[in-house]
Short mmCIF file of C-alpha atoms in Angstrom, two decimals:
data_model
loop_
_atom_site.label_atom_id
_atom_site.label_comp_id
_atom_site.label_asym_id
_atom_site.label_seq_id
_atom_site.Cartn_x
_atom_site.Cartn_y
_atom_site.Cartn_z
CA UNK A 260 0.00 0.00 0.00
CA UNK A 261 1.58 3.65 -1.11
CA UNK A 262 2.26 5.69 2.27
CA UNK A 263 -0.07 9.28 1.91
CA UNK A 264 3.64 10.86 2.19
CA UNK A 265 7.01 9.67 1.91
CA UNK A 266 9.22 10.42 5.46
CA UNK A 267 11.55 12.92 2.91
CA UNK A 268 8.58 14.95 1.59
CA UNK A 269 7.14 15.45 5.43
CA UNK A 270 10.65 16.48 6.34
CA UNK A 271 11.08 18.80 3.27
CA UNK A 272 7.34 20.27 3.99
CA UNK A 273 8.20 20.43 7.65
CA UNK A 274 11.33 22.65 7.02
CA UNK A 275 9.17 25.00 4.87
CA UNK A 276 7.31 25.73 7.82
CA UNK A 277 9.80 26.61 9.61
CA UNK A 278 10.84 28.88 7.45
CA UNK A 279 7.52 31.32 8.47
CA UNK A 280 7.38 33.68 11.28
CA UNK A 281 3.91 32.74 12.61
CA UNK A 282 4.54 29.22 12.88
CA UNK A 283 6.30 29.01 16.24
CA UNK A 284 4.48 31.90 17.44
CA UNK A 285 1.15 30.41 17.12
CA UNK A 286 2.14 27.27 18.36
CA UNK A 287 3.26 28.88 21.72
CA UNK A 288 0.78 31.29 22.14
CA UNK A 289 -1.81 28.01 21.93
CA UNK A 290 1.11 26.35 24.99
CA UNK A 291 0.83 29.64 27.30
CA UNK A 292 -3.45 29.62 26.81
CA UNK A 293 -3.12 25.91 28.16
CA UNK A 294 -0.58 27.12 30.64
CA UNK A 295 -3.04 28.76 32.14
CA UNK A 296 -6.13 27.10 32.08
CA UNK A 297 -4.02 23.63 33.78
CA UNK A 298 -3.02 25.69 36.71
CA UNK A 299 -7.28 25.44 37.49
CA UNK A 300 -6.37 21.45 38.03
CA UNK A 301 -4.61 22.04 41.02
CA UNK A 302 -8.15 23.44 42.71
CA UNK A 303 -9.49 20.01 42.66
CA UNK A 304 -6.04 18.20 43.47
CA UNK A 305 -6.91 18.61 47.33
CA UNK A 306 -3.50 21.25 47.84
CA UNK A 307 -5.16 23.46 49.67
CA UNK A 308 -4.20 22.80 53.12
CA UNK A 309 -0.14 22.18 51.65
CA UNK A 310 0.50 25.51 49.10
CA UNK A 311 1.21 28.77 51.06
CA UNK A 312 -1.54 31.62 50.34
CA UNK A 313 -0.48 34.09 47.30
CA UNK A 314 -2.62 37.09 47.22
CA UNK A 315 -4.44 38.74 44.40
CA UNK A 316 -2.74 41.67 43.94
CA UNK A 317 0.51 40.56 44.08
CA UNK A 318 -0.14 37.87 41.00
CA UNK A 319 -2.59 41.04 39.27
CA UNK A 320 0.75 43.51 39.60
CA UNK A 321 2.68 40.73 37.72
CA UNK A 322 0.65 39.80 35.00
CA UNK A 323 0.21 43.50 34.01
CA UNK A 324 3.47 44.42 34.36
CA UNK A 325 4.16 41.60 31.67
CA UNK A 326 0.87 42.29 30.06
CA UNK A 327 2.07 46.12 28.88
CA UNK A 328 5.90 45.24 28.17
CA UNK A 329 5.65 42.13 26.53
CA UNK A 330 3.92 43.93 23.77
CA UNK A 331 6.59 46.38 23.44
CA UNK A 332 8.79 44.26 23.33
CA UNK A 333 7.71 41.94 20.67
CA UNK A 334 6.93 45.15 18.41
CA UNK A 335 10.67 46.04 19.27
CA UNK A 336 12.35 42.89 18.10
CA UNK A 337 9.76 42.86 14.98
CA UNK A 338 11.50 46.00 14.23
CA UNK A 339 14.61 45.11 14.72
CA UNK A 340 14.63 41.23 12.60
CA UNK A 341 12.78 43.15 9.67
CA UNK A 342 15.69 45.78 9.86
CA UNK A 343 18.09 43.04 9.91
CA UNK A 344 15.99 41.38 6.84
CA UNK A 345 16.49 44.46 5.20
CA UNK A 346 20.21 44.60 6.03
CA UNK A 347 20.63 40.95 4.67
CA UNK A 348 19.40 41.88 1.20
CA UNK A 349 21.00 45.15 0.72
CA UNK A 350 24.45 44.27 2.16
CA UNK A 351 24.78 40.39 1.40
CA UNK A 352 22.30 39.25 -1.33
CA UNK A 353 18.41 39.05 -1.41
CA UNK A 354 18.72 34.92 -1.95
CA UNK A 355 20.61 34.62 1.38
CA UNK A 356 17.11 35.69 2.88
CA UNK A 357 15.36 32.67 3.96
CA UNK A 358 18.17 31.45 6.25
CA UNK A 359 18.47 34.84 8.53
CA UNK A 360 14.28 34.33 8.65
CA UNK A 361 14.55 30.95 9.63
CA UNK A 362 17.56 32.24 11.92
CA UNK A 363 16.30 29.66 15.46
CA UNK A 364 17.02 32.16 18.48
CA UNK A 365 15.16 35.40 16.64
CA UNK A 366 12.34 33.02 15.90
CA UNK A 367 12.35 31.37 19.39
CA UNK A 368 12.69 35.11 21.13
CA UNK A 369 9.50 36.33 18.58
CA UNK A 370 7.34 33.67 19.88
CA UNK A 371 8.57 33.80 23.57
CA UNK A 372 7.68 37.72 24.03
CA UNK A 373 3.90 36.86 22.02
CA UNK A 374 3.70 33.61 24.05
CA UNK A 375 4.21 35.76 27.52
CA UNK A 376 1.96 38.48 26.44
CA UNK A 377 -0.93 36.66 25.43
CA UNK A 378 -0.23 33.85 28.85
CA UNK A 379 -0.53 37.12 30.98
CA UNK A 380 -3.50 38.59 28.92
CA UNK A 381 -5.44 35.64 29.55
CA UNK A 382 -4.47 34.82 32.86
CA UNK A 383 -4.88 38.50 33.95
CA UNK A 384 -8.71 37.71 33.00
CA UNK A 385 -9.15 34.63 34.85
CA UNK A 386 -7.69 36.27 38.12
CA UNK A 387 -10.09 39.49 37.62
CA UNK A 388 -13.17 36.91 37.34
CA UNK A 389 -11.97 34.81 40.13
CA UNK A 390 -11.61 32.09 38.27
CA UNK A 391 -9.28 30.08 40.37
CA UNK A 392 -8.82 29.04 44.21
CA UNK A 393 -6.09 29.27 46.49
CA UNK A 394 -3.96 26.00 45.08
CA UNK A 395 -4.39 27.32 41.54
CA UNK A 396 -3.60 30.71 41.94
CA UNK A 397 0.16 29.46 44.01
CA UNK A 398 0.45 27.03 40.99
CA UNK A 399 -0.38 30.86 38.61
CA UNK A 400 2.25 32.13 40.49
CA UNK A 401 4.73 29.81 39.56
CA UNK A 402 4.01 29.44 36.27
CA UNK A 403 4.26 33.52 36.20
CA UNK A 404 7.23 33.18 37.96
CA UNK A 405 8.91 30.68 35.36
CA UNK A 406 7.73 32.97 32.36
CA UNK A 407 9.45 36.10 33.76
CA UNK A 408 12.39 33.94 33.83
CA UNK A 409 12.44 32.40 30.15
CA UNK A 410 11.80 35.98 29.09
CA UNK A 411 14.86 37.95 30.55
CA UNK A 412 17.05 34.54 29.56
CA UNK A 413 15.88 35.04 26.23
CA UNK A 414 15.72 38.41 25.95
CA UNK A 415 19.67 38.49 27.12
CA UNK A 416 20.54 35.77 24.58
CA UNK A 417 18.02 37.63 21.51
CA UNK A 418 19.86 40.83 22.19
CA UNK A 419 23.69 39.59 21.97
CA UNK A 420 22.06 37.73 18.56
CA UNK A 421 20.37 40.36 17.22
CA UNK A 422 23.70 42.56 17.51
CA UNK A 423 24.79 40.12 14.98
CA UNK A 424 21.92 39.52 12.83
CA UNK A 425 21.76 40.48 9.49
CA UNK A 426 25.87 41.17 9.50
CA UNK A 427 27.67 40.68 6.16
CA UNK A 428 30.13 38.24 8.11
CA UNK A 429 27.13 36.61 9.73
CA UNK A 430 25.39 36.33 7.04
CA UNK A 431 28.69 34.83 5.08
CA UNK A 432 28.52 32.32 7.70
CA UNK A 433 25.03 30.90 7.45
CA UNK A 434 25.10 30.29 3.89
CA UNK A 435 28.72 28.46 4.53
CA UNK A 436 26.62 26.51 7.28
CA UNK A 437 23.79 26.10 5.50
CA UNK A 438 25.71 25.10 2.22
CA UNK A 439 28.08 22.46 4.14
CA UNK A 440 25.06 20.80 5.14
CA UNK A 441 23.59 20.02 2.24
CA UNK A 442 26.87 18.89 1.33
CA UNK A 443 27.03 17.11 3.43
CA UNK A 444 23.67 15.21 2.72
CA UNK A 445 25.02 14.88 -0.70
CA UNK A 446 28.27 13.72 -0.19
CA UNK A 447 26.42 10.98 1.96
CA UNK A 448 23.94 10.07 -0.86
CA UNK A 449 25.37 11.14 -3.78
CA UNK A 450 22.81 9.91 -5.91
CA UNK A 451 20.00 10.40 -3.61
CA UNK A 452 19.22 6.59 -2.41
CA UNK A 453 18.83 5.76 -6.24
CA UNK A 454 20.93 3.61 -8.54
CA UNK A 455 23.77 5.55 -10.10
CA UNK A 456 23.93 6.88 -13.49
CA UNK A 457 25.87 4.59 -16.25
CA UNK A 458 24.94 5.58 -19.95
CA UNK A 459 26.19 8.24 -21.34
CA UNK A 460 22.97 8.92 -23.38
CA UNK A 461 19.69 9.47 -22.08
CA UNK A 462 17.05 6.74 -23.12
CA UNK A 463 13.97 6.10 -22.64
CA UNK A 464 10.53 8.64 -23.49
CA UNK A 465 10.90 12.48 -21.58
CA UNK A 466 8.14 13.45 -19.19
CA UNK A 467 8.53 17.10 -18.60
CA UNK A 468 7.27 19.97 -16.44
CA UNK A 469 3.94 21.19 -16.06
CA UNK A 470 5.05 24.77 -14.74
CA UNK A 471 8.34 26.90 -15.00
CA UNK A 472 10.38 27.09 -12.11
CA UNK A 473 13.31 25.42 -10.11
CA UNK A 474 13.07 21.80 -9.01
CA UNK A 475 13.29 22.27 -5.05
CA UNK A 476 12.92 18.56 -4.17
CA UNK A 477 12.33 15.20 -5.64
CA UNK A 478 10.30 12.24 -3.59
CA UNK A 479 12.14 9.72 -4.09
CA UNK A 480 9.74 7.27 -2.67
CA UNK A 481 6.62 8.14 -4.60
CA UNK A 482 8.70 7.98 -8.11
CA UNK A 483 9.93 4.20 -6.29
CA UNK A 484 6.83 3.21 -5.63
CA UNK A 485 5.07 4.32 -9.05
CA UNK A 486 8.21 2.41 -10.94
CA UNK A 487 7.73 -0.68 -9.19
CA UNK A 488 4.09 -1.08 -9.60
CA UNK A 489 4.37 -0.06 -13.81
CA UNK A 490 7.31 -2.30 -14.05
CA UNK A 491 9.29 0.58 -15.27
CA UNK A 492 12.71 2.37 -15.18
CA UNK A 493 13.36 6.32 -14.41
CA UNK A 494 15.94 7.95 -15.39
CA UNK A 495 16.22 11.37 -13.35
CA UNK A 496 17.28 14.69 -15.47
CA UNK A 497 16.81 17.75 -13.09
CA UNK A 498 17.61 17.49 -10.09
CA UNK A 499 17.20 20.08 -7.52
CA UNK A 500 18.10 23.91 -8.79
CA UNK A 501 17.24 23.08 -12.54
CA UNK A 502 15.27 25.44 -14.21
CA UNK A 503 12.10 23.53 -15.17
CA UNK A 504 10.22 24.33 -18.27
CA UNK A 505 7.71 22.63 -20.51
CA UNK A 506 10.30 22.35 -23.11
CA UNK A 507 12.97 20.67 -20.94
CA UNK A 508 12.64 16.76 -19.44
CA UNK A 509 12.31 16.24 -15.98
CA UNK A 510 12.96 12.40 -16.32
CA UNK A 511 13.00 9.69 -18.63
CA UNK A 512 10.49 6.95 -18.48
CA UNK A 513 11.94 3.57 -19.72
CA UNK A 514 9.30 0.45 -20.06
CA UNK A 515 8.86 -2.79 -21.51
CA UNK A 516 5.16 -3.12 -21.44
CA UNK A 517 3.28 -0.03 -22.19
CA UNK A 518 3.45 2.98 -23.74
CA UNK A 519 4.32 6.39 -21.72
CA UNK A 520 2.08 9.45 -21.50
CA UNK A 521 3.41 12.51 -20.57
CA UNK A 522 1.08 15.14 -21.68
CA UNK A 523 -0.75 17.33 -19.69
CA UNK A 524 -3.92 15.64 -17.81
CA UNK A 525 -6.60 17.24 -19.52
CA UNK A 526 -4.65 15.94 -23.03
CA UNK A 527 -4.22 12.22 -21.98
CA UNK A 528 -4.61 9.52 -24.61
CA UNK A 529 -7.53 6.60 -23.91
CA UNK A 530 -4.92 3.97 -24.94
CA UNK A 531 -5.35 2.13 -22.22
CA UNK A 532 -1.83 0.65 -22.55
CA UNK A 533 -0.44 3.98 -21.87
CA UNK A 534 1.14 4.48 -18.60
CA UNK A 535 0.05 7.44 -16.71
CA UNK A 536 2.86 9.62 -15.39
CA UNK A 537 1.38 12.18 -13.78
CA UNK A 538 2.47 11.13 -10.29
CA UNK A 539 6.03 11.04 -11.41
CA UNK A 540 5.53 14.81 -12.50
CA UNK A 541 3.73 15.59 -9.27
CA UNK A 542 6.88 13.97 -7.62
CA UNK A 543 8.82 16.60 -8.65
CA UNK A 544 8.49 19.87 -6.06
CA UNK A 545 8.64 23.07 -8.23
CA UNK A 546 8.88 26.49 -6.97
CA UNK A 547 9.95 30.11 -8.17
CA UNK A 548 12.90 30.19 -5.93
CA UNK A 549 16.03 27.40 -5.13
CA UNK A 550 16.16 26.39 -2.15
CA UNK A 551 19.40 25.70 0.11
CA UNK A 552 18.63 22.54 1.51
CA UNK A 553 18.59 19.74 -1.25
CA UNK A 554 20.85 21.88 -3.71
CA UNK A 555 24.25 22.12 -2.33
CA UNK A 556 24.90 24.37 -5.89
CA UNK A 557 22.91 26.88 -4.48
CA UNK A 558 24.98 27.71 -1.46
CA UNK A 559 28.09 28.25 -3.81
CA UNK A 560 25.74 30.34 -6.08
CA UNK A 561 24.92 32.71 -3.11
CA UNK A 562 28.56 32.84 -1.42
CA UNK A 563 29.38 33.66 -4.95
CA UNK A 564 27.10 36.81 -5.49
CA UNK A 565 27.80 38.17 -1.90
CA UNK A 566 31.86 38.44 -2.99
CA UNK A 567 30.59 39.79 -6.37
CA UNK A 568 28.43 42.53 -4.76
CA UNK A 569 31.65 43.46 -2.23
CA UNK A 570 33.86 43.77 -5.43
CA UNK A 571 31.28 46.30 -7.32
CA UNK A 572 32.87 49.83 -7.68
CA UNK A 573 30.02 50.84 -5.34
CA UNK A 574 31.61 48.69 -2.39
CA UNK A 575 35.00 47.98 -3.27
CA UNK A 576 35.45 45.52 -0.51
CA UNK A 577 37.91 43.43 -1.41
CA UNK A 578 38.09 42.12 2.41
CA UNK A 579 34.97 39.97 1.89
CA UNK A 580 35.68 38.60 -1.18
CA UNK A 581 38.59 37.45 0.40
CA UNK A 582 36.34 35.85 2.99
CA UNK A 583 34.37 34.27 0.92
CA UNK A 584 37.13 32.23 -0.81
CA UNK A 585 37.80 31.19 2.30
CA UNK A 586 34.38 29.39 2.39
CA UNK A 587 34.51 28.15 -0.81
CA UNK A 588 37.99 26.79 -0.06
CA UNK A 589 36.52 24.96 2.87
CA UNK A 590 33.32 23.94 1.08
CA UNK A 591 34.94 21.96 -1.81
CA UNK A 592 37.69 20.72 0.35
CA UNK A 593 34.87 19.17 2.44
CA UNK A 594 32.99 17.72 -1.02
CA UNK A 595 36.51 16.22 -1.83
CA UNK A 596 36.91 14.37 1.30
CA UNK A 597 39.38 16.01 2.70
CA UNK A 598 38.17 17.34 5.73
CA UNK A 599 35.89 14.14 7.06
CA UNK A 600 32.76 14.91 9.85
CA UNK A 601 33.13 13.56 12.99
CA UNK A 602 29.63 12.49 13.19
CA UNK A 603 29.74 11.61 9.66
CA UNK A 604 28.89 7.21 9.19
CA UNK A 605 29.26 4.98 6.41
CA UNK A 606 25.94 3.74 5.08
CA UNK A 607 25.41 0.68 3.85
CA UNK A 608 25.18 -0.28 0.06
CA UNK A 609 21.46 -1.01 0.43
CA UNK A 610 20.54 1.92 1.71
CA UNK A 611 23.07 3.88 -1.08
CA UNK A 612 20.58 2.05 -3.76
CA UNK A 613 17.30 1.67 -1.89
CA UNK A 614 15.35 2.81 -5.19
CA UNK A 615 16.51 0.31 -7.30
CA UNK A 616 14.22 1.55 -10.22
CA UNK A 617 15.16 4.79 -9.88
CA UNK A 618 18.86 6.54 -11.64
CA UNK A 619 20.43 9.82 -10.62
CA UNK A 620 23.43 11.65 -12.01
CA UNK A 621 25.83 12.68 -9.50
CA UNK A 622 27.23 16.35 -9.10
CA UNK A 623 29.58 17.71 -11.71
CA UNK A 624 31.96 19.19 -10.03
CA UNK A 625 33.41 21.61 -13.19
CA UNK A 626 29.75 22.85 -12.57
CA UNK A 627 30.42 23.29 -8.88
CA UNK A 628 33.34 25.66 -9.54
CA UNK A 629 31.60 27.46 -12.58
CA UNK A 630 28.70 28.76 -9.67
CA UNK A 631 31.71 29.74 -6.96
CA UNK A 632 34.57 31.16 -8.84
CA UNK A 633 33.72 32.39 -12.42
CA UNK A 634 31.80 35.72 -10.49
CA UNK A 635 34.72 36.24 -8.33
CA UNK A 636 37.28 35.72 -11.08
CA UNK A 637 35.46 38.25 -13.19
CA UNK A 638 34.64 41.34 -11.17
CA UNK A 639 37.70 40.69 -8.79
CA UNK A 640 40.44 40.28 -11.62
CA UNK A 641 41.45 44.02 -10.76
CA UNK A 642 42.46 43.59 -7.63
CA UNK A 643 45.68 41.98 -6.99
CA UNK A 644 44.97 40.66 -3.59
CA UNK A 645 41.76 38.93 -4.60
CA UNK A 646 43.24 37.38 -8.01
CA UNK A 647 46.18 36.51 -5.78
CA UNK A 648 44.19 34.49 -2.59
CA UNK A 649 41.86 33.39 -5.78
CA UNK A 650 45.00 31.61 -7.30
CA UNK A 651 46.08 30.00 -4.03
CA UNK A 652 42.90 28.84 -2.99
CA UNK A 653 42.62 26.98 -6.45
CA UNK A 654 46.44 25.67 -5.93
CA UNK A 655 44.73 24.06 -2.92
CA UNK A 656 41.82 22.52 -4.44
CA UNK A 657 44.17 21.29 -7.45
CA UNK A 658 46.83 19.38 -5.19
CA UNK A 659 44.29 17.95 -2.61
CA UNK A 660 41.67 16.87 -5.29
CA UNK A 661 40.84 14.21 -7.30
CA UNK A 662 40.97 13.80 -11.26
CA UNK A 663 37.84 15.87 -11.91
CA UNK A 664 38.72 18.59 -9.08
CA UNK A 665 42.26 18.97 -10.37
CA UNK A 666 41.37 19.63 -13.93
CA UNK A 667 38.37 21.86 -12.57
CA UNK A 668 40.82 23.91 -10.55
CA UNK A 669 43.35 24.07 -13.34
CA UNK A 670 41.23 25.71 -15.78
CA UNK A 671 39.69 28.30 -13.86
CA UNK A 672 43.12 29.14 -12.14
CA UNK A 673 43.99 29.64 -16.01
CA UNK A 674 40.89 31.44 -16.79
CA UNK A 675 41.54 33.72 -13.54
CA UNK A 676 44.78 34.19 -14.88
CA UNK A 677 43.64 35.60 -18.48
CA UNK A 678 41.25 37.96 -16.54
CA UNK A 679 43.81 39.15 -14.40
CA UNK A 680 46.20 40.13 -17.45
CA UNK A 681 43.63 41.94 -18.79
CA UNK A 682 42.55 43.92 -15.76
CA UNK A 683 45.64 44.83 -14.53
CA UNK A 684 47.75 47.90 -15.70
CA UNK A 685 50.87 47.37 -13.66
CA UNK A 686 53.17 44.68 -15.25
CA UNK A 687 54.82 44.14 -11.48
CA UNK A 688 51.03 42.97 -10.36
CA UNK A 689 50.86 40.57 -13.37
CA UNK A 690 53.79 39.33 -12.53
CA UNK A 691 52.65 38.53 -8.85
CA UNK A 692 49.48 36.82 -10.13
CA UNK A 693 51.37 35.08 -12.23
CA UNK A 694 53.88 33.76 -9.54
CA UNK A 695 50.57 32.84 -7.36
CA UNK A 696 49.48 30.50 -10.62
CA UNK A 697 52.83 29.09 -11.45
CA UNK A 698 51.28 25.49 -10.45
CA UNK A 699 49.16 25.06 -13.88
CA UNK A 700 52.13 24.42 -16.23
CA UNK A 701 49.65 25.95 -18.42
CA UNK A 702 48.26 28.85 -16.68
CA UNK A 703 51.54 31.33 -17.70
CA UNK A 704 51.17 30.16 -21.39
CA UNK A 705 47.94 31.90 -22.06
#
């Protein structure tokens, strides 16, 4: 029997709600209106004669001191994560967005302040209406208590974090973060569960897109589970962050048995022999932006544009460029296996090839440096001490690498090179650029 959802579509709509602001703020203003109303068990728990007496006013003066500040202060750190949303896009780059919203401790401080207000709103109301007894309002009290504490612990911890938030450096830092981990992922399942990719053709009939926009995620399981019970083969073409389009295959559909039928629903033939393959277009998740998590691409694409916007005439920032080779360097060291996780385990081959029906291409990695260095090699070729830490960080990648990272390395250290020679006046800066790219044997014979 096909499960409703697959465990990696629940996880990939899970993160997408965590990704809005009124998720975890609902969810805890719903806690502190429960909060309350469970402090009214204690009247029939028979504490009465064991909980000291707390008097009305004393619990009234609390809740409305919390009452009028919490309010303030959740319209004060509103302010303050929109101005930090604002600083993202205008300093960093508008795609680097989502991860300072989904930023955990701004989130967790949002709902804590709304949380608080409404828990003393409503318990301000049952108190005025006498609405509890002597053992619930002790057990109000300490639940009152406990909330003024979680409040100035979080309000200490939002405030150090909000200093930060929205930063160019920390900014820089949760793409490299955010980017690493889907490298991670990758690196771990490098064809995503599903039998590698042999042939050097594609075969087999193309279903493709219903809409244009980038593949954010692929379920796995659902394309599985369709193959197995047509008796077919799938052979995956975009994987997440390709452009989808009408014109341009998302898979290709190999059977033995029936026909395929990729058009559109409302276009389907009535041979019966055809083979539906709507689910496996449905399979596909297709949205108007990429998303960080399943496309490790992505990450490079961003820490890419944020070291091309420093190097604009209007910044001139050099210093961040710099920075961000840094995280590239440490990215693609990490893809190469270089630098292994701690936490990191071998899975098994069955797991590796779970969807045995199922064939995915693995990451080109001359694709991986096109996204992170051909924007940095471009608009940073004028400046000697970005072509220069440009060249060494490639010298890196091409000694540690494999095959396909050497040769990867050695032609954009060469294409660097060319761009450098052109954008540089001073024949003693050539020169250093050319000393930092003297490991191609080809680079100085461009």
């Amino acid at each position: 029997m096909q499960s409703p959802i697959s465990t990696d579509r629940l996880r990939f709509l899970l993160n997408r709600l965590r990704e809005r602001l009124w998720v975890r703020p609902l969810a805890v203003c719903l806690i502190s209106i429960a909060a309350v109303f469970t402090a009214k068990l204690a009247d029939d728990s028979g504490l009465a004669d064991f909980v000291p007496e707390v008097t009305l006013d004393s619990i009234e003066t609390l809740l409305a001191i919390m009452a009028s500040s919490m309010l303030m202060i959740a319209t004060f750190s509103v302010s303050s994560m929109v101005s930090a949303y604002a600083s993202t896009s205008n300093t960093a780059t508008p795609r680097s967005f989502s991860l300072v919203v989904a930023d955990d401790v701004s989130q967790n401080a949002l709902s804590t302040f709304v949380g608080a207000f409404i828990f003393s709103v409503v318990a301000l109301m049952a108190v005025k209406n006498a609405y509890f007894e002597k053992p619930g309002l002790f057990i109000l009290f300490i639940l009152t208590a406990m909330v003024f504490a979680i409040v100035i612990v979080t309000f200490v911890r939002w405030v150090d974090n909000i200093a930060r938030l929205g930063r160019l450096g920390s900014t820089i830092d949760k793409v490299e973060k955010a980017t690493e981990r889907a490298l991670q992922q990758r690196k771990k399942y490098p064809t995503l569960c599903a039998m590698p990719e042999t042939s050097t053709e594609l075969q087999g009939q193309p279903i493709f897109a219903t809409s244009v926009g980038y593949v954010q995620h692929i379920d796995m399981a659902a394309i599985q589970n369709w193959a197995e019970e047509t008796h077919s083969q799938v052979l995956i073409a975009a994987l997440p962050g390709t452009l989808a389009a009408p014109d341009s295959a998302l898979a290709y559909i190999s059977t033995s048995n029936h026909l395929v039928n990729s058009a559109p629903q409302n276009k389907l033939s009535h041979d019966k022999s055809a083979v539906d393959c709507s689910r496996v277009i449905k399979a596909f998740q297709i949205g108007n932006n990429r998303l960080f998590e399943d496309d490790p691409r992505f990450g490079l694409v961003v820490l890419s544009e944020i070291a091309a916007r420093a190097l604009s005439p209007a910044v001139n920032d050099s210093g961040t460029a710099i920075n961000v080779i840094g995280s590239l360097l440490r990215l693609l060291t990490l893809w190469n296996g270089a630098t292994i996780h701690p936490d990191q385990e071998t899975e098994s081959e069955e797991e590796q090839c779970k969807y045995d029906r199922i064939a995915v291409p693995t990451l080109s990695v001359q694709d991986m440096f096109d996204d992170a260095f051909t924007a940095i090699a471009r608009d940073g070729a004028g400046a000697i001490e970005v072509s220069v830490r440009l060249q060494k960080a490639l010298n890196t990648l091409s000694a540690i690498g494999d095959t396909e990272m050497n040769e990867a390395a050695l032609y954009h250290a060469r294409l660097a090179l060319k761009r450098a020679r052109i954008a540089l006046d001073v024949e003693e800066d050539i020169a250093i650029v050319e000393k930092a790219a003297s490991f191609s044997k080809h680079a100085g014979k461009q």
